[in-house]
XYZ file of C-alpha atoms in Angstrom:
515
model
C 36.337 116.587 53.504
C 34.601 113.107 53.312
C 33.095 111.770 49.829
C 31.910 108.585 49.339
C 33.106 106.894 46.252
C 32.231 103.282 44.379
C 35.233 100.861 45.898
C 35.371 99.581 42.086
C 38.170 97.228 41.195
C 39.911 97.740 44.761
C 36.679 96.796 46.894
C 38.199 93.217 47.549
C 41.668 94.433 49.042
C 40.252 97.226 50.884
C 40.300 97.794 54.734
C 39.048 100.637 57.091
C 42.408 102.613 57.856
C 43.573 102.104 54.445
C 45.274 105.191 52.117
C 43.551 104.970 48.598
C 44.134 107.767 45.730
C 41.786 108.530 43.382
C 42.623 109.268 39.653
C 40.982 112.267 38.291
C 42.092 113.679 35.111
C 45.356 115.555 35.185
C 45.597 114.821 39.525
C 45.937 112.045 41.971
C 44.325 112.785 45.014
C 44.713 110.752 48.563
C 42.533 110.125 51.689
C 41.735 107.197 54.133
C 38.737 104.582 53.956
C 36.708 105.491 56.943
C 34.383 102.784 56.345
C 32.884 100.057 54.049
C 29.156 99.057 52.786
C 27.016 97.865 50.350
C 25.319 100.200 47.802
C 21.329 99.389 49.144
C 20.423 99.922 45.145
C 23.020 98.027 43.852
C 23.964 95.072 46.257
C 27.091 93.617 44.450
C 28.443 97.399 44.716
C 30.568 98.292 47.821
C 30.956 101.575 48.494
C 33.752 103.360 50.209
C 34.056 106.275 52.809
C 36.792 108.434 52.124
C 38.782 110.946 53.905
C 40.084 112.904 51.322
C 43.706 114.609 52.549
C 45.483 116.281 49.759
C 47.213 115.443 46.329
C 49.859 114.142 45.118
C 51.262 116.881 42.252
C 53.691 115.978 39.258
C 54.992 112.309 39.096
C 58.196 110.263 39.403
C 61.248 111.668 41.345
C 59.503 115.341 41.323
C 56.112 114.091 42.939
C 54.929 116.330 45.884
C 52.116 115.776 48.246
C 49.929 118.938 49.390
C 47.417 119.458 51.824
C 43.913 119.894 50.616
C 41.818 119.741 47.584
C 41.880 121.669 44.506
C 38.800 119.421 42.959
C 36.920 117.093 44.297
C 36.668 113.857 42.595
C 33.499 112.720 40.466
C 31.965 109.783 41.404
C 32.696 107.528 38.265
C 36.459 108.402 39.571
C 38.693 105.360 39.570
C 39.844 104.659 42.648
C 42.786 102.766 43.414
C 44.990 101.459 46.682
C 47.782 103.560 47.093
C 51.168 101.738 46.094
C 54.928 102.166 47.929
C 55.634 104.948 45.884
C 52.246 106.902 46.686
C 53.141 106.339 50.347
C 57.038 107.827 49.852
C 56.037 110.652 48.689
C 52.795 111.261 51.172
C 54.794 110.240 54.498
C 58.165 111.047 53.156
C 61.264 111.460 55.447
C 60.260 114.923 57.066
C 63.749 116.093 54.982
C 67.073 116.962 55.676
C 66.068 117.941 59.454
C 63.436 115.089 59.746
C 63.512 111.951 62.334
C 62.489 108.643 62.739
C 60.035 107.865 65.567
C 58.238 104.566 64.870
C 56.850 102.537 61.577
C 53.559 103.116 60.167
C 50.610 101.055 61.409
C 49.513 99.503 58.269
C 52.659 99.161 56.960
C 55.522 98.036 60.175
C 58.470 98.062 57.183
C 57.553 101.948 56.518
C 59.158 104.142 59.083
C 57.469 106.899 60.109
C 59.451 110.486 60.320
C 58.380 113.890 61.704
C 60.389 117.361 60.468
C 61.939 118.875 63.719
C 61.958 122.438 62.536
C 58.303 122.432 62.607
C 57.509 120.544 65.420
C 59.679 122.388 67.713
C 59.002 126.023 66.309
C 55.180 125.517 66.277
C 55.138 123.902 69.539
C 53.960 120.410 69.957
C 52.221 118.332 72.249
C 51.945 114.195 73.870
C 48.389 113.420 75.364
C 47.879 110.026 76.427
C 46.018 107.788 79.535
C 48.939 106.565 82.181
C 49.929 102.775 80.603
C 49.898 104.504 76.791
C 53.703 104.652 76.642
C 53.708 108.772 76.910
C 57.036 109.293 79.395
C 58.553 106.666 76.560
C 57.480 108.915 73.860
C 58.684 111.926 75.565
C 62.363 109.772 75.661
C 62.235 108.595 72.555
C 61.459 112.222 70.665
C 63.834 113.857 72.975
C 66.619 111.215 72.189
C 66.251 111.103 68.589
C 65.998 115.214 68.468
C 69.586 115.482 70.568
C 71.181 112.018 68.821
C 70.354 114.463 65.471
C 71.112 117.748 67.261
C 74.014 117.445 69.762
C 73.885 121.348 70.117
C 70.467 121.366 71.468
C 69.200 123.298 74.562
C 65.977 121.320 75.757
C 64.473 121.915 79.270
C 62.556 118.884 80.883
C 60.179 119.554 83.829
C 59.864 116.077 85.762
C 57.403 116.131 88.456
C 58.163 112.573 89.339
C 61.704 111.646 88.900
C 61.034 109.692 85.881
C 63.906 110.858 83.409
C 66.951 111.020 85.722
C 68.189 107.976 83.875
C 66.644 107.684 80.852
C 69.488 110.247 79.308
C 73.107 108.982 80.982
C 75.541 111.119 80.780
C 74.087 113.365 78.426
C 72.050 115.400 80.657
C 72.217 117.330 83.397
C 69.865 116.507 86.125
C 69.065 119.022 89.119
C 66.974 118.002 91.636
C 66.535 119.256 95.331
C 70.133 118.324 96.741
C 71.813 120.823 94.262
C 68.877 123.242 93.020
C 70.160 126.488 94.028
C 67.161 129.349 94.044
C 67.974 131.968 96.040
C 64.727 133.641 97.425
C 65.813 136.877 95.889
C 64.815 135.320 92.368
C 61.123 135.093 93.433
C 59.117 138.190 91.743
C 56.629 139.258 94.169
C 53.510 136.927 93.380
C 55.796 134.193 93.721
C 57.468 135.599 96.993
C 53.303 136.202 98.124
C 52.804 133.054 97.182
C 55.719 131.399 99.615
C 55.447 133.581 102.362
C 51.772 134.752 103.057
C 49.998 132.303 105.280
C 47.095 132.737 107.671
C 44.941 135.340 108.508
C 41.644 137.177 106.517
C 42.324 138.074 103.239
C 42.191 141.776 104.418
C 45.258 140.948 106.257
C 47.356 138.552 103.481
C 46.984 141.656 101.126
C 48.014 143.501 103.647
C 51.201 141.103 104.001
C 51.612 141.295 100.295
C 51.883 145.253 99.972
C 54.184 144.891 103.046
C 55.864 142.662 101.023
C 56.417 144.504 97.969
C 57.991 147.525 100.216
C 60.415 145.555 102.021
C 61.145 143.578 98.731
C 62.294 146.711 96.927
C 63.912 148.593 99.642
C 65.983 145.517 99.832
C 66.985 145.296 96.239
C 67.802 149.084 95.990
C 70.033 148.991 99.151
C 71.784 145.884 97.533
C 72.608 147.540 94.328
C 73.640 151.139 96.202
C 73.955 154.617 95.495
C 75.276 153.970 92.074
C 72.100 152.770 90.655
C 69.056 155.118 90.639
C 66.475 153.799 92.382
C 63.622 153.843 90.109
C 65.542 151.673 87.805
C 64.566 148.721 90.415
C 61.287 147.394 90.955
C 59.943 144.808 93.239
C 60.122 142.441 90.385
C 63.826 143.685 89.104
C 66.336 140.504 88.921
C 68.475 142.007 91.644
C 69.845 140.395 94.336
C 69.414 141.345 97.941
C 70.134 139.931 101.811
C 67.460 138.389 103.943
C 69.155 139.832 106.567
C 67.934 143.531 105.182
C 64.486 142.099 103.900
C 63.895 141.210 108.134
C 65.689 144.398 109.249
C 62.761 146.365 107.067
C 60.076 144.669 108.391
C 61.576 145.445 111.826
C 61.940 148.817 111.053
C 58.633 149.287 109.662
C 56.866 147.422 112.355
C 58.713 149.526 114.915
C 57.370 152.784 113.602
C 53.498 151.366 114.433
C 52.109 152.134 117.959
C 49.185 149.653 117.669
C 49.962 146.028 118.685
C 47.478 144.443 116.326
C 48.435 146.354 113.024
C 52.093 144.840 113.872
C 50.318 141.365 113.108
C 51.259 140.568 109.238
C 54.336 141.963 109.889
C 54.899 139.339 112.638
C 53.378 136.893 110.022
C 55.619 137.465 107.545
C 58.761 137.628 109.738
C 58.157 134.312 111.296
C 57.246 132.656 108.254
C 60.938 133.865 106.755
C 62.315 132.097 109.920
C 60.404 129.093 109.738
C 61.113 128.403 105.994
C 65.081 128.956 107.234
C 65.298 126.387 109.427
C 62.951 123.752 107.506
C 65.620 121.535 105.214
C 63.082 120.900 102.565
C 63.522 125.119 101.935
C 67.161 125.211 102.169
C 67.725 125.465 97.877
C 65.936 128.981 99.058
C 67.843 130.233 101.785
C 71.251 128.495 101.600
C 73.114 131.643 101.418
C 71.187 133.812 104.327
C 73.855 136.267 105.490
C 75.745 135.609 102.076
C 73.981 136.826 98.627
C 76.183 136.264 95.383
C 74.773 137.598 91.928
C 74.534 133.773 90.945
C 71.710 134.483 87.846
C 73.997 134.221 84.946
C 75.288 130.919 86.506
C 72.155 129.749 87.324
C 70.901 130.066 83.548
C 73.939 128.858 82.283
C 73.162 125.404 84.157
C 69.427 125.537 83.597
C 69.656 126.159 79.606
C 73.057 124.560 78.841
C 74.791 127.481 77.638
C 77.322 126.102 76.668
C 76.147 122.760 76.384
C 78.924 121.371 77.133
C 78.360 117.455 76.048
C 74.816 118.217 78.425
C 72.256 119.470 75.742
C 69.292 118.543 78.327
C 68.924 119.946 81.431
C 66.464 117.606 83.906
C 64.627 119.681 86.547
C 63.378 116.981 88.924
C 60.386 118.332 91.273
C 59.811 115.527 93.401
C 61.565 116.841 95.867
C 60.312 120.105 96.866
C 57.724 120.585 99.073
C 54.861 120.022 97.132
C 53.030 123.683 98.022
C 55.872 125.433 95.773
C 56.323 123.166 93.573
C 53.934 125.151 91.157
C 56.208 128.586 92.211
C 59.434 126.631 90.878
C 57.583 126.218 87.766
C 56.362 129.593 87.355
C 60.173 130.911 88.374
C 61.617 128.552 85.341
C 59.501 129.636 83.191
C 59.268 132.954 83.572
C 63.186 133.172 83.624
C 63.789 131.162 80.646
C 61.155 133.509 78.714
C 62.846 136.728 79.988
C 66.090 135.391 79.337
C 65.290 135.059 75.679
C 63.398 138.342 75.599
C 66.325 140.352 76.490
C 68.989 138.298 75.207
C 70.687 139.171 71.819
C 68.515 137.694 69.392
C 71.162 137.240 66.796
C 73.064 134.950 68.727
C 70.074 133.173 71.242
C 70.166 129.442 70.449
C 66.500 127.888 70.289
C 65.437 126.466 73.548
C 63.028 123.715 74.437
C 60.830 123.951 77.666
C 59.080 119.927 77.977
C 56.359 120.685 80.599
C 55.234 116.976 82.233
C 51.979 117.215 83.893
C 50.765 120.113 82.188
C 47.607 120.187 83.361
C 48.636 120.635 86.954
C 50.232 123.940 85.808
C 48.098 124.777 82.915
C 44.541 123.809 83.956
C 41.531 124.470 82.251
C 39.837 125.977 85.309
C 41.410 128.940 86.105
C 40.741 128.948 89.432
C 42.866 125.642 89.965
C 46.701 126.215 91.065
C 49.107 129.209 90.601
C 48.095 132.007 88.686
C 51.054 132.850 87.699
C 52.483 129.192 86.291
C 49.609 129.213 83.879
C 50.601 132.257 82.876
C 53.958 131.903 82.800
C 53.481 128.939 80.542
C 50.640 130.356 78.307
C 52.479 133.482 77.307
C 54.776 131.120 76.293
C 52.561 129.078 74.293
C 51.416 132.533 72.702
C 55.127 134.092 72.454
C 58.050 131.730 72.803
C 57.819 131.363 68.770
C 59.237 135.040 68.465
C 61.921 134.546 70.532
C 63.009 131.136 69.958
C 61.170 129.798 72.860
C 59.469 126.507 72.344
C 56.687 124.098 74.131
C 55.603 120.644 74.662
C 52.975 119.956 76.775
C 52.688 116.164 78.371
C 49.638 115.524 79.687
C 47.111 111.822 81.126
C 44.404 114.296 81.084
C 43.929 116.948 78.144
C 40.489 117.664 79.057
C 41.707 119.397 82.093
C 44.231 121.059 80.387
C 44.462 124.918 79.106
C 42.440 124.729 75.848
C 43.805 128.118 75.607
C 47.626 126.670 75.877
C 46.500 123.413 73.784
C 45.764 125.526 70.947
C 49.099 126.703 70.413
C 50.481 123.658 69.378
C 50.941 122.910 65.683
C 51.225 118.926 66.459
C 49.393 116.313 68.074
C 50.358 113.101 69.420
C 47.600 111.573 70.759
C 48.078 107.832 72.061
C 45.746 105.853 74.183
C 42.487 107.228 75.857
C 39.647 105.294 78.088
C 38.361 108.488 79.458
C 35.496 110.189 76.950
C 35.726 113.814 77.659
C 39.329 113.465 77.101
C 39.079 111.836 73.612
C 36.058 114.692 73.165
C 38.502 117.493 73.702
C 41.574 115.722 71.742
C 38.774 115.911 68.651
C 38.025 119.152 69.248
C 41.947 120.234 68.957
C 42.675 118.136 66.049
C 42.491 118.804 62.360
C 39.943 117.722 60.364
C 41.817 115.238 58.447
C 42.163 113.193 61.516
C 39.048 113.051 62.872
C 38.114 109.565 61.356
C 40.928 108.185 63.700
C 39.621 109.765 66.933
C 37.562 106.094 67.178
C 40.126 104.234 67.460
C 41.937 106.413 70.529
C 40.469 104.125 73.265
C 41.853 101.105 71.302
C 45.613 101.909 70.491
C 48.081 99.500 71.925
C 50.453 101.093 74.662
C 53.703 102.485 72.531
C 50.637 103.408 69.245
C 50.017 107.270 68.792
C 48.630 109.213 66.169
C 50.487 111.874 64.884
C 49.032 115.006 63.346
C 49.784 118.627 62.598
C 52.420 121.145 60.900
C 55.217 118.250 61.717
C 53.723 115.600 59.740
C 52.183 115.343 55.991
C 48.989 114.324 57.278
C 47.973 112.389 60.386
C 49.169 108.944 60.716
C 48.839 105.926 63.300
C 52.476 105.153 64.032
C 53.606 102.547 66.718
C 56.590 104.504 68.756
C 59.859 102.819 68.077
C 61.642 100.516 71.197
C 63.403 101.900 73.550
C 66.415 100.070 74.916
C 66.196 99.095 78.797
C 68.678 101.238 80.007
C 66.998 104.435 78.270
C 63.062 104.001 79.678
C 61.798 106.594 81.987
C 61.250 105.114 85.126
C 57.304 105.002 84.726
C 56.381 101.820 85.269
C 53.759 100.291 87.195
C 54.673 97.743 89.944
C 55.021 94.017 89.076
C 52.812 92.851 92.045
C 52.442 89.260 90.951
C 56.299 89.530 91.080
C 57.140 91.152 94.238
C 54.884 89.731 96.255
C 56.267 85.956 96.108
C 59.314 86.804 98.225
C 59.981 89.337 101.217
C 62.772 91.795 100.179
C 62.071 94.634 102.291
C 63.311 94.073 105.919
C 64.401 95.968 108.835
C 67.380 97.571 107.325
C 64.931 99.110 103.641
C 62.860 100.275 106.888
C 65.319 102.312 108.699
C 67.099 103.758 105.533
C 63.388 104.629 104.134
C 63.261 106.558 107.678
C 66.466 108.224 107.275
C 65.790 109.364 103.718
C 62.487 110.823 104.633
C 64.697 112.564 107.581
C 66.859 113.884 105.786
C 64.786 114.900 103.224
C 67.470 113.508 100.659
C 67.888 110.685 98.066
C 71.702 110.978 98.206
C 74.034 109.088 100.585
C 76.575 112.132 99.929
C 74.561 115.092 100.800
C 73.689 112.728 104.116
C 77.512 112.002 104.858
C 78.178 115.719 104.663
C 75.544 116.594 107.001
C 76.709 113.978 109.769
C-alpha cells in the first residue's frame, strides 16, 4: 500500500530508498520513500511517497516486525527516519538458522541475513542479466548454506562448467568422464527421445510403441520368473541388457513378411549401434553385455547419502552431447523426486536441486525443449515441498522462463536487468512491497540484488558479499585488452585443443587410459 504523507521535521534528511516509520498512536509502522515533492498548495511543504511494509509491535528487547497494516496512518501522522534499532528489528538476523549474504545498501555496516528454513522449503529463485554477479550469488548462498549446514544434500546442475572449482574439496563433481547412466535408467519418453530419429511421424510413433515392447520384455526377462510380470512396466527402475533389448527387435522384426514395415525397426536398431560406438554416448552404454543393478549407488553419489565430507554434488553438462543434455536433466530430476517419494519419509534428509539455466529446461513456451524436463522440474516446483524436495531456479532471462515454475518460489533475488520484458515479468512475480524497487533493476551494480519473499522481512537492496578468488565460479568474461598484447597460444595449445576435442575428454587420465 502507498500513502503519501507530509515529510515534516525529517524532509531535510530524507532520500528516495530510505526506511521511515510513522508514529500513530499505540503503533509504529514502516515503509520506504518512493519519492519526494513539493506540496503545489503549500510550497515550503515536501511531501513524501511511502511504501508502507508492516509494523513494528511492542518496544525494546521484545519489538517484532510484521508484515502488513493493521491501520493506516492519518495524515497529520508524525513521521520520522527510522533509527539502528528500527532497522534490527525490521532486517533482523533471519534467527538461529539465518545467514549472512551481503550488507544493506543504504547502510554497508548493516549486514543483511536471509532465514534458510524458509528459503529452501518454499523454494527460491536468482534472476539476473549475464555481468550481474548471478553464478557468484549462486556460490556465495550455496557456501554460506553448507559452511552453516555441513550435513547438507544440495544438487547443482551446471550447464557450463562454471562451479567445478568454486567448492574444493567439498563437493563432488561428475561430469562426462565418470557420469555413469546406464541406458536402462531412461523411462520411455526419455529412451524415445534418444533413440527415435528420422522418418514421418507416422513412423517415429511407430518406433516409440516398438520401443515400449522391447523395453519391457527386456526388463521382465532381466528380473525372471520370480517376479510377476505385471509388476514391471516400461517405466519400472529395472535393469536390463542391450544385448536382449536388440535380440527383441530382431525377433520381432523377423516375424514381419513385408520389407518396408521392418523399417523403424531397422531405425531403431542402428541407432542403438551407432550411439555404442560414438564416445560422447559411452556414460550410456559402458556396460553393453554387462548390466549391474548400480541405482542405489548411483543415488548415493548423486544426493550424498552419506555425505561423506561432500554435501554438494556438481553435475557438469558441458560435456554431453548437447541433444540429451535436456534428457540428463529430465533423468535427474525425475530420479531425485521419485527417490524422495518412495523413500522413508521419517528418515529422508532435505535435498536441494540448483537448476542453472532454467529457462532452457523450464521455458515459458511449451513447445520449446523436452517435454518431459519441464515437467520433471515443475512437478517439482509444485511437490518437492511435501517430500523434502527443494528448488532454485537460476536464470539471464526470466521472461522466458516457466511463469508456471516461477510462481512456486517464495523468494526473489533479482539483480541486474537491461532487458524490459524481463524486468516486466520480475514485477509481475514480485510482492507488492517491492514494486517501488523494480526501477532501479536496470541500474544495480554487478554483485547488488534485491531480495524479497518468505526468506526475508521485507524486500531489501543488498550488495552480495566478496567472494575470495579461489571460490568464484568460473564465469567470467574474457580480458581482451589483456590477452591480446602477447601471443600465448601456439602450436602445441593447437594440437592438445585437437586432441581434447578427439577424445572428447578434459582429462589427461581418462586419455592415458585409452592409449
Amino acid at each position: 500500500m502507498t500513502v503519501v504523507l507530509d515529510a515534516g521535521a525529517a524532509a531535510n534528511a530524507l532520500r528516495v530508498g530510505d526506511m521511515v516509520k510513522v508514529r500513530d498512536e499505540s503503533l509504529v509502522i514502516v515503509g520506504n520513500v518512493s519519492s519526494l515533492s513539493y506540496d503545489q498548495a503549500t510550497p515550503d511543504r515536501r511531501l513524501a511517497v511511502v511504501d508502507l511494509l508492516g509494523e513494528i509491535v511492542g518496544s525494546g528487547p521484545q519489538a517484532t516486525f510484521q508484515r502488513g497494516i493493521s491501520r493506516y496512518p492519518a495524515w497529520s501522522s508524525a513521521m520520522f527516519a527510522a533509527d539502528g534499532d528500527d532497522l534490527t528489528v525490521v532486517y533482523g538476523t533471519g534467527g538461529a538458522s539465518g545467514i549472512r549474504v551481503g550488507s544493506l545498501y543504504h547502510d554497508a555496516d548493516r549486514p543483511a541475513f536471509v532465514k534458510t528454513d524458509d528459503l529452501l522449503a518454499k523454494h527460491f529463485a536468482i534472476l539476473g542479466s549475464t555481468g550481474s554477479g548471478k553464478s557468484c550469488a549462486v556460490t556465495l548462498l550455496l557456501s554460506s548454506i553448507i559452511e552453516r549446514h555441513p550435513n547438507a544434500h544440495v544438487i547443482l546442475l551446471d550447464p557450463h562448467n562454471e562451479y567445478a572449482g568454486a567448492f574444493g574439496e567439498i563437493a563432488e563433481n561428475i561430469n562426462v568422464d565418470n557420469l555413469r547412466l546406464p541406458f536402462w535408467l531412461f523411462d520411455l519418453e526419455e529412451a524415445v527421445r534418444v533413440l527415435v530419429r528420422g522418418g514421418s511421424q507416422y513412423e517415429q510413433e511407430s518406433q516409440a510403441l516398438i520401443l515400449k515392447d522391447v523395453m519391457t520384455r527386456a526388463r521382465r526377462a532381466f528380473a525372471g520368473s520370480g517376479v510377476t510380470s505385471s509388476a514391471i512396466s516400461v517405466d519400472t527402475p529395472v535393469p536390463y541388457r542391450i544385448p536382449d533389448l536388440v535380440r527383441f527387435l530382431n525377433e520381432s522384426m523377423g516375424r514381419l513378411d513385408k520389407a518396408d514395415t521392418s523399417m523403424p525397426y531397422l531405425r531403431l536398431r542402428t541407432r542403438l549401434e551407432s550411439l555404442r560406438d560414438d564416445r560422447r554416448f559411452a556414460f550410456m552404454f559402458t556396460d553393453w553385455f554387462d548390466t549391474p543393478d548400480c541405482l542405489s549407488e548411483l543415488m548415493g553419489r548423486v544426493l550424498r547419502i552419506p555425505v561423506g565430507s561432500k554435501p554438494i554434488s556438481i553435475i557438469d553438462l558441458s560435456g554431453l552431447p548437447s541433444e540429451i543434455t535436456d534428457v540428463v536433466v529430465s533423468l535427474s530430476c525425475r530420479m531425485i523426486f521419485d527417490f524422495a517419494l518412495w523413500s522413508d519419509r521419517r528418515n529422508m534428509p532435505p535435498l536441494l536441486i540448483v537448476c542453472e539455466e532454467a529457462h532452457r529446461y523450464v521455458p515459458s513456451d511449451e513447445r520449446i525443449g523436452f517435454a518431459a524436463t519441464s515437467r520433471a522440474i515443475t512437478r517439482i516446483a509444485k511437490e518437492g515441498r511435501k517430500y523434502g524436495v527443494s528448488l532454485a531456479l537460476v536464470s539471464q532471462r526470466p521472461s522466458e522462463l516457466s511463469a508456471d515454475a516461477l510462481s512456486q518460489c517464495g523468494t526473489v533475488f533479482a539483480l541486474r536487468m537491461a532487458n524490459e520484458p524481463d524486468q516486466k515479468f520480475v514485477e509481475r512475480v514480485l510482492p507488492e512491497a517491492a514494486h517501488g524497487m523494480v526501477d532501479s533493476l536496470q541500474n544495480l551494480r554487478t554483485q547488488d540484488t534485491i531480495i524479497s519473499g518468505e526468506a526475508v522481512g521485507l524486500p531489501m537492496r543488498v550488495r552480495f558479499d566478496d567472494l575470495a578468488a579461489e571460490r568464484r565460479p568460473h564465469s567470467e568474461s574474457a580480458h581482451f585488452s589483456e590477452s591480446w598484447q602477447n601471443e600465448r597460444a601456439g602450436e602445441a595449445f593447437r594440437d592438445d585443443a585437437i586432441r581434447r576435442w578427439r577424445m572428447q575428454s578434459r582429462h589427461e587420465e581418462l586419455e592415458d587410459a585409452l592409449k
